Short mmCIF file of C-alpha atoms in Angstrom, two decimals:
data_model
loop_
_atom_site.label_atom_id
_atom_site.label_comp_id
_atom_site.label_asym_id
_atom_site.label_seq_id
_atom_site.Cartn_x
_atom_site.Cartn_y
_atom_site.Cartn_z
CA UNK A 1084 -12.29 28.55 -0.61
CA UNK A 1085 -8.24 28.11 -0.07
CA UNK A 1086 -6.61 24.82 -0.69
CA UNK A 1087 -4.71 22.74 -2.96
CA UNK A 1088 -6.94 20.66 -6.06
CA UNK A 1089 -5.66 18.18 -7.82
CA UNK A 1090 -6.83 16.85 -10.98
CA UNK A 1091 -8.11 14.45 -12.67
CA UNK A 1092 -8.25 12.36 -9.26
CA UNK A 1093 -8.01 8.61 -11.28
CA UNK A 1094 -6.29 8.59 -14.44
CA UNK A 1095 -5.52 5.72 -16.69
CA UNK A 1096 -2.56 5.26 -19.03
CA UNK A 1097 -1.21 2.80 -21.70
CA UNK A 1098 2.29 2.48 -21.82
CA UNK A 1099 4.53 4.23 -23.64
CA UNK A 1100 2.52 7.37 -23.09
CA UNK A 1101 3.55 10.70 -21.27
CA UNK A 1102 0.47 11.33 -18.58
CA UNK A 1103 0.63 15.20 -16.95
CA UNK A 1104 -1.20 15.40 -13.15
CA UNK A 1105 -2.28 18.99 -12.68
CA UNK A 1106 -1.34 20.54 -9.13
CA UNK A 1107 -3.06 23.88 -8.04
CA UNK A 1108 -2.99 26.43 -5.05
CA UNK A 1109 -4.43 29.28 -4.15
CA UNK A 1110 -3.11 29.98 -0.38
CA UNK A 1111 -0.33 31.78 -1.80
CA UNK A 1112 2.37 29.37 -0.94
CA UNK A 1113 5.87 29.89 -2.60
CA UNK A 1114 6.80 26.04 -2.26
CA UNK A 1115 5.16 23.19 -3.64
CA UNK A 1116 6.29 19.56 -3.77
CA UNK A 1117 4.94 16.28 -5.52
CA UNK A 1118 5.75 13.10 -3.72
CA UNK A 1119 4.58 9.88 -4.67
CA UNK A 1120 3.15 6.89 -2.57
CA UNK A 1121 3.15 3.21 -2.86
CA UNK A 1122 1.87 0.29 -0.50
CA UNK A 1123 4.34 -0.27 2.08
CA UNK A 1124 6.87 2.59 1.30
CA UNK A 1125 5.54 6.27 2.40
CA UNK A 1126 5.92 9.28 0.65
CA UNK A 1127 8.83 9.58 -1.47
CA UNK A 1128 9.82 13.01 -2.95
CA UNK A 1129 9.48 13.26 -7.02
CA UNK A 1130 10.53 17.30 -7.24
CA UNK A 1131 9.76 20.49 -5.22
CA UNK A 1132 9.67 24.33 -6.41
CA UNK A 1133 10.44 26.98 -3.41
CA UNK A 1134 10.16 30.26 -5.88
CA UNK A 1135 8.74 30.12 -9.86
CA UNK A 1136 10.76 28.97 -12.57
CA UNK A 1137 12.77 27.35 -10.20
CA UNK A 1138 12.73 23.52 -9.37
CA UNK A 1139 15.20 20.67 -7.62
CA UNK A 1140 15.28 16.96 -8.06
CA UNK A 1141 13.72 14.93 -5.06
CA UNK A 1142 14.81 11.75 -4.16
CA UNK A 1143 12.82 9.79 -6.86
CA UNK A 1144 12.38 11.96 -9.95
CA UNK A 1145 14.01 9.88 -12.94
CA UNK A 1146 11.63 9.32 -15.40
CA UNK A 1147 9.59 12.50 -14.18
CA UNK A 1148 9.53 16.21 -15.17
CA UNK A 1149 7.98 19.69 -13.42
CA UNK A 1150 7.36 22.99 -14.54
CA UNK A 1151 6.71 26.28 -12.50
CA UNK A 1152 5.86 28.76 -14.90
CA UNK A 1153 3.01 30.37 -12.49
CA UNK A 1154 3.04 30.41 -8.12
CA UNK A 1155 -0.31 28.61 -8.31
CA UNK A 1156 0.61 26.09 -10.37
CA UNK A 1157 3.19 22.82 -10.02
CA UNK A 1158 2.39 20.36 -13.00
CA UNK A 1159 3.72 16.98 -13.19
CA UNK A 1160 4.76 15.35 -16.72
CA UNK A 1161 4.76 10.92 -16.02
CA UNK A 1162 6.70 10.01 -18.68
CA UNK A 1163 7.45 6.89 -20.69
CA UNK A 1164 10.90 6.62 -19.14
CA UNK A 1165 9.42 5.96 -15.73
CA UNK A 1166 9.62 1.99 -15.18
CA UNK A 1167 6.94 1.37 -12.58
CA UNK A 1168 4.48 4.78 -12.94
CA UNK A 1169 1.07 3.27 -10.84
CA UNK A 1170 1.36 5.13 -7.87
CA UNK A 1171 -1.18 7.52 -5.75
CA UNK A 1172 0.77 10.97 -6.88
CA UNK A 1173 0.48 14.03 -3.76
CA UNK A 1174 0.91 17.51 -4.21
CA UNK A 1175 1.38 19.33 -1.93
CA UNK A 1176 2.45 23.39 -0.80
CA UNK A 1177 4.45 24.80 2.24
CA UNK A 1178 2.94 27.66 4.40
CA UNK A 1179 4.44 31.10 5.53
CA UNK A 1180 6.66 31.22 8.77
CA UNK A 1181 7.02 30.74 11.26
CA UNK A 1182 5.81 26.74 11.13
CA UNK A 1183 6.32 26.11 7.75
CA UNK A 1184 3.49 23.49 7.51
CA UNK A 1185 3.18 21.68 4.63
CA UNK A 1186 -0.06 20.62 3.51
CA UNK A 1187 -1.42 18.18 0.69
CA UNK A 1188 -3.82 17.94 -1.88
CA UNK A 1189 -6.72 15.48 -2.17
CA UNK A 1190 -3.90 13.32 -5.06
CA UNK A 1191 -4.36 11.52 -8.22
CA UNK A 1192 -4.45 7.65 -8.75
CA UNK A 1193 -2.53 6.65 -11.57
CA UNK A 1194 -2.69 3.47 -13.24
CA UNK A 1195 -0.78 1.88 -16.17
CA UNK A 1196 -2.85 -0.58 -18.15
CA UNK B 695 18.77 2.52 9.14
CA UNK B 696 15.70 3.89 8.21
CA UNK B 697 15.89 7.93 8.63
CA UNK B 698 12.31 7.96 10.32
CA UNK B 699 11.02 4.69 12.24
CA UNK B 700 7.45 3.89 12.96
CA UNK B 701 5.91 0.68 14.16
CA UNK B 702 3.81 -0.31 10.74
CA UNK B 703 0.89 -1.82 12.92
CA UNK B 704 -2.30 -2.92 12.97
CA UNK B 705 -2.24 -1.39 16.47
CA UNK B 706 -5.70 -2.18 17.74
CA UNK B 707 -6.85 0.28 20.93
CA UNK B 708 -10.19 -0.08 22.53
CA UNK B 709 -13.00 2.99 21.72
CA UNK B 710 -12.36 5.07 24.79
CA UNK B 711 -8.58 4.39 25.14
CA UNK B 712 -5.45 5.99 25.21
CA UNK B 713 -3.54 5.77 21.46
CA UNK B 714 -0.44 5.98 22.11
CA UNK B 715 1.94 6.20 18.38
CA UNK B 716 5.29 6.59 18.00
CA UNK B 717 8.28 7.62 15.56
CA UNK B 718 11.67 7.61 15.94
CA UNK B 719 14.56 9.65 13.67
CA UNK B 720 18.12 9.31 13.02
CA UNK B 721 19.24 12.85 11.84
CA UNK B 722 20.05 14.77 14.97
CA UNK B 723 19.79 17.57 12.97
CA UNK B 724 16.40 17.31 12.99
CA UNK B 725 13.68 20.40 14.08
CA UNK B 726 10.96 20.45 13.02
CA UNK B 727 8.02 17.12 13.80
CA UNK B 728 4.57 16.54 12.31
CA UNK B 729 2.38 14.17 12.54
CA UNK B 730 0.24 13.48 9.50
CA UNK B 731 -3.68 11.40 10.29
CA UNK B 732 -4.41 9.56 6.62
CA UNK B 733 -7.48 7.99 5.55
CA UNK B 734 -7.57 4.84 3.24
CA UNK B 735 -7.94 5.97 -0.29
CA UNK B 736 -7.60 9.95 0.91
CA UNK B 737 -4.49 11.97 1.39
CA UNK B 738 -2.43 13.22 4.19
CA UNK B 739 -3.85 15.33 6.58
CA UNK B 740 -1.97 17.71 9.34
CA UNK B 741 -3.15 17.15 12.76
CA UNK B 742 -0.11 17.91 14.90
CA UNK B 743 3.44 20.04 14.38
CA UNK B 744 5.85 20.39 17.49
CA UNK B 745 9.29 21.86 17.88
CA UNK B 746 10.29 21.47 20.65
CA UNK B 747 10.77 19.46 23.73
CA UNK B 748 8.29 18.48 25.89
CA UNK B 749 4.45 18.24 25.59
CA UNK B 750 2.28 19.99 22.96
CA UNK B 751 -1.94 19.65 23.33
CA UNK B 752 -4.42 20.61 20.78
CA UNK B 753 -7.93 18.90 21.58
CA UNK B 754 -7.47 14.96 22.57
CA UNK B 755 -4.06 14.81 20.34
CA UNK B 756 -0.88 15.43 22.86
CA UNK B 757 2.56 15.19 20.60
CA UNK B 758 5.62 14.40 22.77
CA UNK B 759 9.31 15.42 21.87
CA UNK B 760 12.34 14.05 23.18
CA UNK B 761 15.11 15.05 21.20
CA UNK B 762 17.84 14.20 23.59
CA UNK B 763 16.22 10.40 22.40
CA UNK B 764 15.37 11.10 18.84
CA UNK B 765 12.15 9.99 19.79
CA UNK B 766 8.88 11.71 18.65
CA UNK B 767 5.05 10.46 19.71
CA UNK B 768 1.31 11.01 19.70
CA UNK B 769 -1.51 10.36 22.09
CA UNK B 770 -5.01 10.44 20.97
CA UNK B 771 -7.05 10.42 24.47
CA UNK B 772 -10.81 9.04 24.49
CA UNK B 773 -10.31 6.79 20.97
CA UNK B 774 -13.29 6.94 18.71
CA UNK B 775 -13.93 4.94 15.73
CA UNK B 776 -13.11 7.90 13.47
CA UNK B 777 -9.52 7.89 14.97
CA UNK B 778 -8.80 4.28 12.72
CA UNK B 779 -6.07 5.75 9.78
CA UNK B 780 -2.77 5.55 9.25
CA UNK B 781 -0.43 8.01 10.91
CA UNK B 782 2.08 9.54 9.24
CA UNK B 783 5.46 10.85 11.32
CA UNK B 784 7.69 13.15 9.26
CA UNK B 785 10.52 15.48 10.16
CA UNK B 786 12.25 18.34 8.66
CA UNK B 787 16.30 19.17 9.43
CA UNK B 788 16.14 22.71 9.81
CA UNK B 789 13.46 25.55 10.59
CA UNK B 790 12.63 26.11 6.88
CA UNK B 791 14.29 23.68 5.23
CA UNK B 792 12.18 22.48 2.35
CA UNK B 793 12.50 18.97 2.59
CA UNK B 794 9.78 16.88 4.92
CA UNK B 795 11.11 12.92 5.59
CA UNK B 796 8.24 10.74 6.44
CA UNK B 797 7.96 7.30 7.95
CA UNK B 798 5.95 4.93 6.78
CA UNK B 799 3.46 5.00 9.14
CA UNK B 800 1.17 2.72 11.32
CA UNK B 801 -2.09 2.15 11.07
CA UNK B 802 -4.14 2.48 13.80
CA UNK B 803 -7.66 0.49 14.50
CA UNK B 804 -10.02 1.38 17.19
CA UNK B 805 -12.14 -1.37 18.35
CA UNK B 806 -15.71 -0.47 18.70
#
């Protein structure tokens, strides 16, 4: 089966800590993205990777960090730095041409006790 | 000015009904349209993508382009119950650009 999983899908976190959401594909998509959504606001873009070992700041990533040490993989490090981390976190990879789609993963609910 | 516009809702539509959503943008730049159908609780979904002007079908979904208006929109013909989610209107600047900019969306009730 091809898609995107995300894991764990609810996590809990004191704070203080450093939480890391797990992002994985296996369509074979070069880019992936992690956007986060709150009530209210959409989906606002935390980083996004368009080769491996390469990354770029979205609109929203202070307090957040990536990696892309593997294609199928796009880990996301929460860390302590980030003020206000409770959030429903999407991954999410981009297609082939000639659309470009980009479609999500099922996310992760994080809450900071 | 928000860079993507939708009309938050609750837009309530009769089971049977015409849906009719819409999205407008403020980069003229902009190419590429989607149109995301999202479940409480569940994540984005892709239902329709269109490019360029004019009318693009797939099933009871129609997406509408105007760019001449900035103006981007979805139909859902014969409304069922299952159709109630939020809808999600993004855009992208330029064929392959990575960045998608979403609005943030309306939800959309259909009335039994």
């Amino acid at each position: 089966d091809g898609g995107i999983t995300q894991s764990p899908k609810y996590l809990f976190r004191k704070e203080g800590q450093n939480v890391t959401l797990s992002c994985e594909q296996n369509l074979n998509h070069d880019a992936m993205y992690w956007y986060r959504q709150d009530p209210g606001q959409g989906l606002r873009l935390i980083y996004y990777s368009q080769i491996v070992n390469d990354f770029q700041k979205g609109d929203i990533a202070e307090g957040y960090s990536v990696s892309r040490e593997k294609k199928e993989s796009f880990p996301l490090t929460v860390t302590s730095a980030q003020k206000n981390p409770t959030a429903f976190y999407l991954c999410a990879s981009r297609g082939r041409k000639p659309n470009n789609e980009q479609f999500f993963g099922p996310g992760t609910r994080l809450t900071v006790l | 000015q928000k860079e993507v516009e939708q009309n938050s809702g609750p837009l309530s539509v009769p089971e049977g009904a015409i849906a009719s959503l819409n999205c407008t943008y403020s980069d003229r730049g902009s190419q590429s349209f989607f149109w995301y159908r999202q479940y409480s609780g569940k994540s984005p979904e892709l239902i329709m993508s269109i490019y360029s002007n004019g009318d693009k079908e797939d099933g009871r979904f129609t997406a509408q382009l105007n760019k001449a208006s900035q103006y981007v929109s979805l139909l859902i013909r014969d409304s069922q119950p299952s159709d109630s989610a939020t809808y999600l209107c993004a855009v992208r600047r330029d064929f392959g650009n990575e960045k998608l900019t979403f609005g943030t969306g309306t939800r959309l009730t259909i009335i039994p």
